Coordinates of C-alpha atoms and ligand atoms in Angstrom, one line a residue:
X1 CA -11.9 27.8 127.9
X2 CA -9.8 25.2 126.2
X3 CA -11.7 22.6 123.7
X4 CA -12.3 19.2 125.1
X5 CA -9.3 17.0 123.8
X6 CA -10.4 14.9 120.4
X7 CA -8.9 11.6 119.8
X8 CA -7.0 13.2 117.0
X9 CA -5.6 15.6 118.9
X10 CA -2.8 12.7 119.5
X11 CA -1.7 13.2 116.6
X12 CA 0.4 16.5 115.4
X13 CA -0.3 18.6 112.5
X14 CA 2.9 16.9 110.9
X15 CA 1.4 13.4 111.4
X16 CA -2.1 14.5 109.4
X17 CA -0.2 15.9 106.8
X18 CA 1.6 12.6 105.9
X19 CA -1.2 10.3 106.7
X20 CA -3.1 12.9 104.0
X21 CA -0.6 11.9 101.4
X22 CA -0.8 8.6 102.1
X23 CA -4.3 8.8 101.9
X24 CA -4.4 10.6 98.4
X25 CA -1.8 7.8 96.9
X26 CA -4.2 4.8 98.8
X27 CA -7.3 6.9 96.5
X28 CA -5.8 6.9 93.5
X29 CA -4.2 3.5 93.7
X30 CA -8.0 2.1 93.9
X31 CA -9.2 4.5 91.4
X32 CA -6.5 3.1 88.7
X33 CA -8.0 0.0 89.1
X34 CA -11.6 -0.4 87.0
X35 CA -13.6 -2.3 89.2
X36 CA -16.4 -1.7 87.3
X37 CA -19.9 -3.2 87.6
X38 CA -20.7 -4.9 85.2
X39 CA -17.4 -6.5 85.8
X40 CA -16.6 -7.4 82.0
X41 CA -14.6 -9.8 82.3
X42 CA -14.4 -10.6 86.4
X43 CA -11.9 -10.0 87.8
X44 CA -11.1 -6.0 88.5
X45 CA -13.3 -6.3 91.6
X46 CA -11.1 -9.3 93.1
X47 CA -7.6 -7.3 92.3
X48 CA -9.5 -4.2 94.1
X49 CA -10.2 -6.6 97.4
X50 CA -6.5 -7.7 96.9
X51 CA -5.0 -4.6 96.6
X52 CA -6.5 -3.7 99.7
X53 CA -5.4 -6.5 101.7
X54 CA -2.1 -6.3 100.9
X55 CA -2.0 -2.6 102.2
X56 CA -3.6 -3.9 105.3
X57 CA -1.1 -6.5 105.8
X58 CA 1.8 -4.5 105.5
X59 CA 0.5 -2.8 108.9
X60 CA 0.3 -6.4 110.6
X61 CA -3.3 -6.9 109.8
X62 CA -5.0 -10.4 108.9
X63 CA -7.4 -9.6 106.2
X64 CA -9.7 -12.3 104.4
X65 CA -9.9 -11.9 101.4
X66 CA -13.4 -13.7 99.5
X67 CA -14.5 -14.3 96.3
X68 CA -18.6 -14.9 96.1
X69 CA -18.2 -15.5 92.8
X70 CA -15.0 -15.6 90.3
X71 CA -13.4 -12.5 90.2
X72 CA -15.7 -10.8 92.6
X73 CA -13.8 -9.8 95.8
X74 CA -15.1 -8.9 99.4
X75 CA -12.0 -7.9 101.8
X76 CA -12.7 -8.1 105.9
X77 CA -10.7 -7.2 108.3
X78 CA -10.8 -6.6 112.3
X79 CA -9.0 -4.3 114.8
X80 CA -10.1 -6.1 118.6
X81 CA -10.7 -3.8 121.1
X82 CA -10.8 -5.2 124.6
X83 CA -14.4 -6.0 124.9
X84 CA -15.8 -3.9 127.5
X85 CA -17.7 -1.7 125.2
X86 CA -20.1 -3.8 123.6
X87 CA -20.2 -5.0 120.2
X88 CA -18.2 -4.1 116.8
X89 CA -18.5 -0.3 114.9
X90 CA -18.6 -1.8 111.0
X91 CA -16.5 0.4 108.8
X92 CA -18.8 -0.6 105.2
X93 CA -17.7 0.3 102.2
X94 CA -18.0 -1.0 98.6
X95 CA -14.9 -0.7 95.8
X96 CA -17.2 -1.2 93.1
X97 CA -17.9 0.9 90.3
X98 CA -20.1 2.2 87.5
X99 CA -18.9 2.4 84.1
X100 CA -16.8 5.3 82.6
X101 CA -15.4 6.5 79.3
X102 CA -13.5 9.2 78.1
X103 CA -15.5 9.8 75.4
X104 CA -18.7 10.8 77.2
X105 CA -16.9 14.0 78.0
X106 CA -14.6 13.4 80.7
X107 CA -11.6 16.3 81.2
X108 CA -9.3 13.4 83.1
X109 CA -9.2 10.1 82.0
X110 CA -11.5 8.2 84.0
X111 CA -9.5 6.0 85.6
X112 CA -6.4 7.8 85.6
X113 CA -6.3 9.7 88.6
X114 CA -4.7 12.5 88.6
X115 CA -4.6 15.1 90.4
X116 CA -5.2 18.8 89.3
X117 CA -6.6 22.0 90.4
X118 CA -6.9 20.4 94.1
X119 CA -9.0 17.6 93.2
X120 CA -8.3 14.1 92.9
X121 CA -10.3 13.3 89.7
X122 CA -11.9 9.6 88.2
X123 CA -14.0 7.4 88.7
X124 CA -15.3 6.2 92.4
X125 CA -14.0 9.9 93.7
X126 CA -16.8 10.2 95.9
X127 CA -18.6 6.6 95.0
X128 CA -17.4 5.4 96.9
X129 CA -13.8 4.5 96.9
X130 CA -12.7 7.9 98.7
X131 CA -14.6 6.4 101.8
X132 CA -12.6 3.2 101.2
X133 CA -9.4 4.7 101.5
X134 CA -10.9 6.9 104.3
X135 CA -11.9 3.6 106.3
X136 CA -8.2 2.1 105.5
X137 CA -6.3 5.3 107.1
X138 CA -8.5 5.6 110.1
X139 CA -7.8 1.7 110.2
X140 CA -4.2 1.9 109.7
X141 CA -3.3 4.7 112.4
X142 CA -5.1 2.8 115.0
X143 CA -2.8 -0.2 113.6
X144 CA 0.4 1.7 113.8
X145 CA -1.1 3.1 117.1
X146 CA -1.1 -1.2 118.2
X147 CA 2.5 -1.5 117.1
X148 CA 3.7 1.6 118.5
X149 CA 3.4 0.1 121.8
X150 CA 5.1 -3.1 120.4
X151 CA 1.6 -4.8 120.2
X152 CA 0.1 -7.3 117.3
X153 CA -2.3 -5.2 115.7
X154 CA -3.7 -8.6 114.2
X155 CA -4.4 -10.5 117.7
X156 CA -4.1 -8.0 120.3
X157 CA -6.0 -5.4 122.0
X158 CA -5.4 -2.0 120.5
X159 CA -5.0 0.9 123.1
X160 CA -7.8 2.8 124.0
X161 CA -10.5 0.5 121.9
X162 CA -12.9 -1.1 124.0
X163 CA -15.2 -2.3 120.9
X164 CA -13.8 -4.2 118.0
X165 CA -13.7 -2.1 114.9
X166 CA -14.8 -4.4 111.4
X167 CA -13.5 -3.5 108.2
X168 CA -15.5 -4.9 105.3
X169 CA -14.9 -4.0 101.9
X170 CA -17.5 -6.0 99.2
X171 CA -17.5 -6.0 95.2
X172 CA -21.3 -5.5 93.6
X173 CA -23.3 -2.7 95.5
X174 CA -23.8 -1.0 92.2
X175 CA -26.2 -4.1 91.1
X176 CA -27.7 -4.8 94.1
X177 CA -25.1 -6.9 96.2
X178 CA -26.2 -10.4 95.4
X179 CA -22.2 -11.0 95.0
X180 CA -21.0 -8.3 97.6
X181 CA -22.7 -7.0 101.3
X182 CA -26.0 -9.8 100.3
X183 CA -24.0 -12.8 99.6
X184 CA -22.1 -11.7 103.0
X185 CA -25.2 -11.0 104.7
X186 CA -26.6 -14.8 103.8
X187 CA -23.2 -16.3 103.9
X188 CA -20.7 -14.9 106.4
X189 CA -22.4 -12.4 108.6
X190 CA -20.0 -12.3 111.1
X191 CA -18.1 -9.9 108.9
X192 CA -21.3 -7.4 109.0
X193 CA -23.0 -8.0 112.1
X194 CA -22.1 -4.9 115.0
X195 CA -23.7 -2.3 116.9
X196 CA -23.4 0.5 114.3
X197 CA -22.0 0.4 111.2
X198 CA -20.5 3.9 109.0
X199 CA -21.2 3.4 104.7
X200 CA -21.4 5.9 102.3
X201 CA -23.4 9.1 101.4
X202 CA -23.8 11.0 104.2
X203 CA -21.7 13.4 106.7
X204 CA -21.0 16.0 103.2
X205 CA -21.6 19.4 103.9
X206 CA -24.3 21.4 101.8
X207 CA -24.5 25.2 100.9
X208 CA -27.7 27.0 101.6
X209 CA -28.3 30.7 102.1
X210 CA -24.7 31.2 104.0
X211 CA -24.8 28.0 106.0
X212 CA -23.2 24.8 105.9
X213 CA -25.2 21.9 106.7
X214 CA -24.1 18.4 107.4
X215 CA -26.7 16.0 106.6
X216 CA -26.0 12.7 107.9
X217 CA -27.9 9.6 106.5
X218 CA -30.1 8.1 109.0
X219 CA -32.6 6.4 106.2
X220 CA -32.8 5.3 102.5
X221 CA -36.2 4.9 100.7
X222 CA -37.4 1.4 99.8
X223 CA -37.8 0.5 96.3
X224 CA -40.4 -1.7 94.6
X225 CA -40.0 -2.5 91.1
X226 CA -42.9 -4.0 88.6
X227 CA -43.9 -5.0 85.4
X228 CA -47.0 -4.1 84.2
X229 CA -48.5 -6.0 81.2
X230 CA -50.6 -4.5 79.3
X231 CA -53.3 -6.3 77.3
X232 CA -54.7 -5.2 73.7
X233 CA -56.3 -6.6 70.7
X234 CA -53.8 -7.9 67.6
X235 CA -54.7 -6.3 64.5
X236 CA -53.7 -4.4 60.9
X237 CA -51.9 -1.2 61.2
X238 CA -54.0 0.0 58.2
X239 CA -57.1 -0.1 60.5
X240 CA -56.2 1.5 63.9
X241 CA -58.2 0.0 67.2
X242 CA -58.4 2.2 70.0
X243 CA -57.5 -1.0 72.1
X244 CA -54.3 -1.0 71.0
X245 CA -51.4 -2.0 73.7
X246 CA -49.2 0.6 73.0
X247 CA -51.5 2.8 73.0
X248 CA -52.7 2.0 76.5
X249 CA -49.1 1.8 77.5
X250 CA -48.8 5.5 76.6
X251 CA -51.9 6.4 78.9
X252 CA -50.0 4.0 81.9
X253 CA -47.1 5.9 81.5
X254 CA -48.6 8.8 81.5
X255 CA -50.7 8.0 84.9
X256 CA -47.4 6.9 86.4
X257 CA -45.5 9.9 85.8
X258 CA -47.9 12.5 88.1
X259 CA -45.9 13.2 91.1
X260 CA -47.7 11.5 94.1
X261 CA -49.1 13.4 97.4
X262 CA -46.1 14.5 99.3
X263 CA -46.1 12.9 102.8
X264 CA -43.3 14.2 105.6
X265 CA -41.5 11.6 107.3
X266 CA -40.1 11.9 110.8
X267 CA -36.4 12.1 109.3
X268 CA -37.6 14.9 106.7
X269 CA -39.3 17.1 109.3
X270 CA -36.2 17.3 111.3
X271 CA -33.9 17.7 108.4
X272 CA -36.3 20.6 107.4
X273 CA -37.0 22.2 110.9
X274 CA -33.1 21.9 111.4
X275 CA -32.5 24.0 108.4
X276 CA -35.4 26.3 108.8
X277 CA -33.8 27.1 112.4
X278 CA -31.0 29.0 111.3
X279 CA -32.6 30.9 108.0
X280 CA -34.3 34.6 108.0
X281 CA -37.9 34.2 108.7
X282 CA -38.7 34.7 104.7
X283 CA -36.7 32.1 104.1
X284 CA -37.1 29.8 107.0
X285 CA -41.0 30.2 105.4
X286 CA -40.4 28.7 102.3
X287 CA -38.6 25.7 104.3
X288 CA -41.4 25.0 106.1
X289 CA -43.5 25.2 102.8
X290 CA -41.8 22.8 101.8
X291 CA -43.1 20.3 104.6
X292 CA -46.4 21.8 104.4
X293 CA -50.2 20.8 104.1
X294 CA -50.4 22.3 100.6
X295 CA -48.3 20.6 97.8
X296 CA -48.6 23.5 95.1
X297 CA -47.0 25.6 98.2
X298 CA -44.6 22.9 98.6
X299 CA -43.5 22.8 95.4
X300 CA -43.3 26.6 95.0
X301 CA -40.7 26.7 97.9
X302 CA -38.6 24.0 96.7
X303 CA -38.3 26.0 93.0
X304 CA -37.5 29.1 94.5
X305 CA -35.3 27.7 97.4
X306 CA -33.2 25.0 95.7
X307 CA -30.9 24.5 92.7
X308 CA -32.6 22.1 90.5
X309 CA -29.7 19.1 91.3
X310 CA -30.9 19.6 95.2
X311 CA -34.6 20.6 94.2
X312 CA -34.6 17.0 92.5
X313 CA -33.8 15.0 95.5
X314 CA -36.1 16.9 97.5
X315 CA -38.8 16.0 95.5
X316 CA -38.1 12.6 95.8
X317 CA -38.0 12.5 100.1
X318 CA -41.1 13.8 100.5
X319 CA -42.8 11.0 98.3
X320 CA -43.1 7.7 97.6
X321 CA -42.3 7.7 93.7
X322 CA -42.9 6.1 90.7
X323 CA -40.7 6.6 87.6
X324 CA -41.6 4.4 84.4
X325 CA -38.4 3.4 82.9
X326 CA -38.8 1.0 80.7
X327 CA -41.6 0.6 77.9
X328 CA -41.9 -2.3 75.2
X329 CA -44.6 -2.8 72.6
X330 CA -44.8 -3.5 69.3
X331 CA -43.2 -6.3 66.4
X332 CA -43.7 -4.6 63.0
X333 CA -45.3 -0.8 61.8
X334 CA -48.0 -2.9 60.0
X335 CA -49.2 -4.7 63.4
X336 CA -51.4 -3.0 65.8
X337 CA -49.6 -4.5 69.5
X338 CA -51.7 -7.1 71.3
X339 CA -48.9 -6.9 74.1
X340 CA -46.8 -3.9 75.5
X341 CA -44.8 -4.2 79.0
X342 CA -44.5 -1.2 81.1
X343 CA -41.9 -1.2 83.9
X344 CA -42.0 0.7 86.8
X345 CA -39.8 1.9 89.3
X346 CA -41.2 2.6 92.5
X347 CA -39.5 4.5 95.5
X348 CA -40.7 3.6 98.8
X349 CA -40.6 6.1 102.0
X350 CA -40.0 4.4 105.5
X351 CA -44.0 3.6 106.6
X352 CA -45.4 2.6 102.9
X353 CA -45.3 -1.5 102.3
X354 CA -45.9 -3.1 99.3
X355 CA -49.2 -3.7 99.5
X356 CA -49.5 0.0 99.5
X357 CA -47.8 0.3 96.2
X358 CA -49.5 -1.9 94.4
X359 CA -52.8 -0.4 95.7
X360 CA -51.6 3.2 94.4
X361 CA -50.6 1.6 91.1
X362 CA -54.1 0.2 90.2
X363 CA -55.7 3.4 91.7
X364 CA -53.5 5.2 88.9
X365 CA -54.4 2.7 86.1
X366 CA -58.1 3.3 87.5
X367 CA -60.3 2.2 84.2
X368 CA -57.1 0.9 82.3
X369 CA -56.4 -2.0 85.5
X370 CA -59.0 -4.4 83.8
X371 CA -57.0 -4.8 80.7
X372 CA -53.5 -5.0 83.2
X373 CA -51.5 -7.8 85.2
X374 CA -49.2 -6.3 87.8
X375 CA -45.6 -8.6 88.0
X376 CA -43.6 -7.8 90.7
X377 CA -39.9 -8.6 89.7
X378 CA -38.1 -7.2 93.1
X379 CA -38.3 -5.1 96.3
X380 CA -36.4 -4.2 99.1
X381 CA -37.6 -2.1 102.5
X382 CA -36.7 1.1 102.7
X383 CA -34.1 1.3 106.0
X384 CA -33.8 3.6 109.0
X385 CA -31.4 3.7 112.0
X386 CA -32.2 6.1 114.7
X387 CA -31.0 9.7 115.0
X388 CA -29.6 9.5 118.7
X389 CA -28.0 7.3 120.7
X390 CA -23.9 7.2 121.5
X391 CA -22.7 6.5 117.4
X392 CA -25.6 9.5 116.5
X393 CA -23.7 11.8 119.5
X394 CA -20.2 10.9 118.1
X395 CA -20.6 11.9 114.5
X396 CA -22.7 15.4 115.5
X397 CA -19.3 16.3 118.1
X398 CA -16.8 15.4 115.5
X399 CA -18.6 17.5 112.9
X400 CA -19.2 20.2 115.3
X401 CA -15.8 20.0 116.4
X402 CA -13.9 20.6 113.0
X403 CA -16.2 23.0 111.6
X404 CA -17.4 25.3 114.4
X405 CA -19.9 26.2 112.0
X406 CA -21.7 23.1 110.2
X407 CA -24.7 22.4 111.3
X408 CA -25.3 18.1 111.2
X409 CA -28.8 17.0 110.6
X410 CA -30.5 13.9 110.1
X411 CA -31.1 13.2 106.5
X412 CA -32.7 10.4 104.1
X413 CA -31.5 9.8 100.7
X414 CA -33.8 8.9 98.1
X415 CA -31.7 6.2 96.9
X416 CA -30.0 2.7 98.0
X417 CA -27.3 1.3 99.0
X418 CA -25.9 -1.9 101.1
X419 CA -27.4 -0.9 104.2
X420 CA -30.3 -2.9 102.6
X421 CA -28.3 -6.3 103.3
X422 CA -26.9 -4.7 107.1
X423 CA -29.7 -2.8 108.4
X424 CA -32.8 -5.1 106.9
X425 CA -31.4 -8.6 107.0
X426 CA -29.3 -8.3 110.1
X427 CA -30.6 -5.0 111.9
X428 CA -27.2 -3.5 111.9
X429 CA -28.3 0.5 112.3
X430 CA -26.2 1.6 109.2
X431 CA -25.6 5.2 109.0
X432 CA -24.1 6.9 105.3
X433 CA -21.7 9.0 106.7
X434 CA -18.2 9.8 104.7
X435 CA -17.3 13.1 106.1
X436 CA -16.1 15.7 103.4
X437 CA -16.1 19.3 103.9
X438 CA -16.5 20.5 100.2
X439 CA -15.7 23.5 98.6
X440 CA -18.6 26.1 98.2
X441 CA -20.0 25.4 95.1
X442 CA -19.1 22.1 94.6
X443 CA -21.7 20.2 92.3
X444 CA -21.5 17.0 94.3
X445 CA -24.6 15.4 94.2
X446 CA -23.6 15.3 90.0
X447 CA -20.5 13.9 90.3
X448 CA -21.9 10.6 91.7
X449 CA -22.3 8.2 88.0
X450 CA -21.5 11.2 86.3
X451 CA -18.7 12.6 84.3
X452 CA -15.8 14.3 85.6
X453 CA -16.3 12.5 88.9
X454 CA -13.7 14.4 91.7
X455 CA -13.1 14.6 95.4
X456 CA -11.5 18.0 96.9
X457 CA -7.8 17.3 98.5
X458 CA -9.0 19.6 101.1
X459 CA -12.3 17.8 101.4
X460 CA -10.1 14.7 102.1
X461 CA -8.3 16.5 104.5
X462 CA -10.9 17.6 106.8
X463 CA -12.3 14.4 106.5
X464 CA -10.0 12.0 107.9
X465 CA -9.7 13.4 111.3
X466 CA -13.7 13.6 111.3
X467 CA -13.7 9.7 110.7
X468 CA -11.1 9.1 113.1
X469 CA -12.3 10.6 116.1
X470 CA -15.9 9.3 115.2
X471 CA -14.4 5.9 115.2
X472 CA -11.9 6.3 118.5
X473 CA -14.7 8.0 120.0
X474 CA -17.5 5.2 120.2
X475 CA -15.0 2.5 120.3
X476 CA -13.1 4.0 123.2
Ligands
LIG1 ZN1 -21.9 3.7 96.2

């Protein structure tokens, strides 16, 4: 029996090769620029948004470029379809960076990139400026696609699309988005707003016990962040007082640190059922351990199942967290601290609120909460968009259909991103899915702020087609 026809399949082997290349040059032309976050001075970030709307322009395009604030550039840009499909498919994407420098170890110059040993290597491989240049391709064929039949891919229909497909591109995501996908959000939301939108994180295959997995990102935890002040008695160092600030501050951090009860959201027992599915039985035991009643099981299964970088993350989905980061006290060694701040960073699963997290704060400070003053300096909800429905069903076929063997699942990432402005503030279900087939072994989850940050050439190359018939798909 033949394979149902993709959307790629209209293009021949020879065609993917070149749009490959073109896509490796479009990577490591946005990786040579730093667009790095904190932009010092502005200024990267608006060359980056440039850059990228001059490439759409020379294939007919009409980008918009924006600047929320000086040197901070968003780029926007729309392919019409001819409206009998419903509303856009947002292609997100941020060309922001974090900071990188040789000298923290890097084997290629950080922004550099080269290419060597079948990697494209620097910084915003995979964070997330391969997506960009992902998004632009898939964008660009279905241009050329416009064109080829002597159409204005700026004004006119373009074949076979029945939904508009948005391009936006914004600077900031690595701080928060107040001058990137927020300042869009509150300002020009017609550039956001659509049925579905495609960002980063998700749709990267996974390793585990001879399987390759596909988790796609469906949710991102919330995140609550406070300061805790912490209230002592001034006094001489010579003549230690048991009500000293940073001495209390120890016993906060302390009580904040205790992993909380696990608690298994509807996202996580999927993503652990689907996996447990295709293990042994021993195995598939452990799995469901892992999502189990008793949390010294749990944690057993995930030590002996999972490499510490995946055994982290884990970890972190089935919990709401709380990691103290930040701790100041003290003025001289001769004064006992009257004052000490403790700052807390708190990780949020879809169904906990606020209130929740300030009530499981002062449970943890228990006898210590009469001598503290909660401050809560900023939160965001965590986000979910659902696991079915016609976007859902086009990403699972185009994974299924370019590896026979990967196996897509739901998935939350512990972490966030600017779905926060699209999916909370405009209820756009945003999905992280950047498709890359990596090579076994590949320590991805480390590359992303870290050193030595790579994307595979033949990770690319799997996933442009993957993206492209994921867009032509729900858009046709
Ligand atoms: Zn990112």
């Amino acid at each position: 029996m033949a394979a149902t026809p993709r959307p790629s399949d209209t293009l021949d082997g020879a065609a993917w090769a070149a749009a490959h290349d073109e896509l490796v040059e479009l990577l490591r032309d946005l990786i040579r620029i730093p667009s790095v976050n904190p932009p010092d001075p502005p200024g990267p970030e608006l060359d980056a948004a440039n850059l990228i709307a001059t490439r759409l322009r020379t294939e007919g395009l009409e980008p918009e470029v924006l600047e929320p604030a000086p040197g901070r550039g968003a780029v926007s840009a729309r392919l019409r379809g001819d409206g009998t499909g419903g509303d856009a498919l947002l292609l997100l994407a941020h060309h922001d960076v974090v900071p990188a420098r040789v000298e923290d170890g890097w084997t290629h110059e950080p922004f550099a990139a080269d290419v060597a040993d079948g990697y494209v290597w620097g910084r915003g491989a995979v964070d997330m400026k391969q997506m960009v240049a992902l998004e632009m391709m898939v964008v660009t064929l279905l241009a050329r696609r416009a064109r080829a039949a002597g159409l204005d891919p700026a004004r006119d229909p373009i074949p076979g699309l029945r939904r508009d497909v948005l391009f936006t591109c914004t600077a900031d995501e690595e701080a928060g988005g107040r001058d990137g996908a927020r300042w869009l959000a509150d300002h020009r939301p017609d550039l956001l707003r659509a049925a579905g939108a495609l960002n980063e994180c998700g749709g990267v295959s996974m390793e585990l016990a001879g399987h390759r997995f596909y988790p796609i990102q469906v949710a991102e935890k919330g995140f609550e962040v406070f300061k805790i002040h912490v209230h002592g008695t001034w006094g001489h160092g010579s003549m230690p007082r048991d009500d000293n600030a940073a001495v209390r501050a120890a016993e906060v951090v302390r009580r904040m640190a205790i992993p909380g009860e696990p608690r298994l959201t509807e996202v996580m027992r999927r993503f652990l059922d689907g996996i447990a599915a295709v293990l042994p039985p021993d195995q598939a035991a452990l799995v469901e351990a892992i999502g189990g009643e008793d949390p010294r099981r749990a944690e057993a299964a995930i030590h002996t199942l999972c490499d510490p970088m995946y055994a982290r993350a884990l970890r972190a989905l089935v919990r709401d967290s709380i990691s103290p980061d930040v701790i100041h006290a003290g003025v001289k060694y001769n004064v006992i601290p009257g004052e000490a701040v403790v700052e807390i960073d708190v990780r949020t699963l879809p169904g906990t609120t606020p209130d929740d997290v300030r009530e499981e704060v002062l449970a943890r400070l228990g006898d210590l909460a009469p001598h503290c003053e909660l401050e809560h300096v900023i939160g965001r909800p965590p986000v979910s968009a659902p696991a079915d429905g016609p976007l859902w069903d086009a990403m699972v076929d185009a994974i299924r259909a370019h590896d026979p063997d990967g196996i897509p699942l739901p998935a939350m990432v512990p972490f966030a991103t600017d779905a926060k402005s699209t999916s909370v503030i405009l209820g756009v279900p945003t999905y992280g899915f950047a498709p890359l087939r990596l090579e076994p072994g590949e320590r991805f989850l480390e590359r992303f702020h870290g050193v030595d940050e790579r994307v595979g050439l033949d990770a690319l190359q799997w996933g442009l087609p993957v993206l492209y018939d994921v867009v032509a798909t729900f858009c046709g």
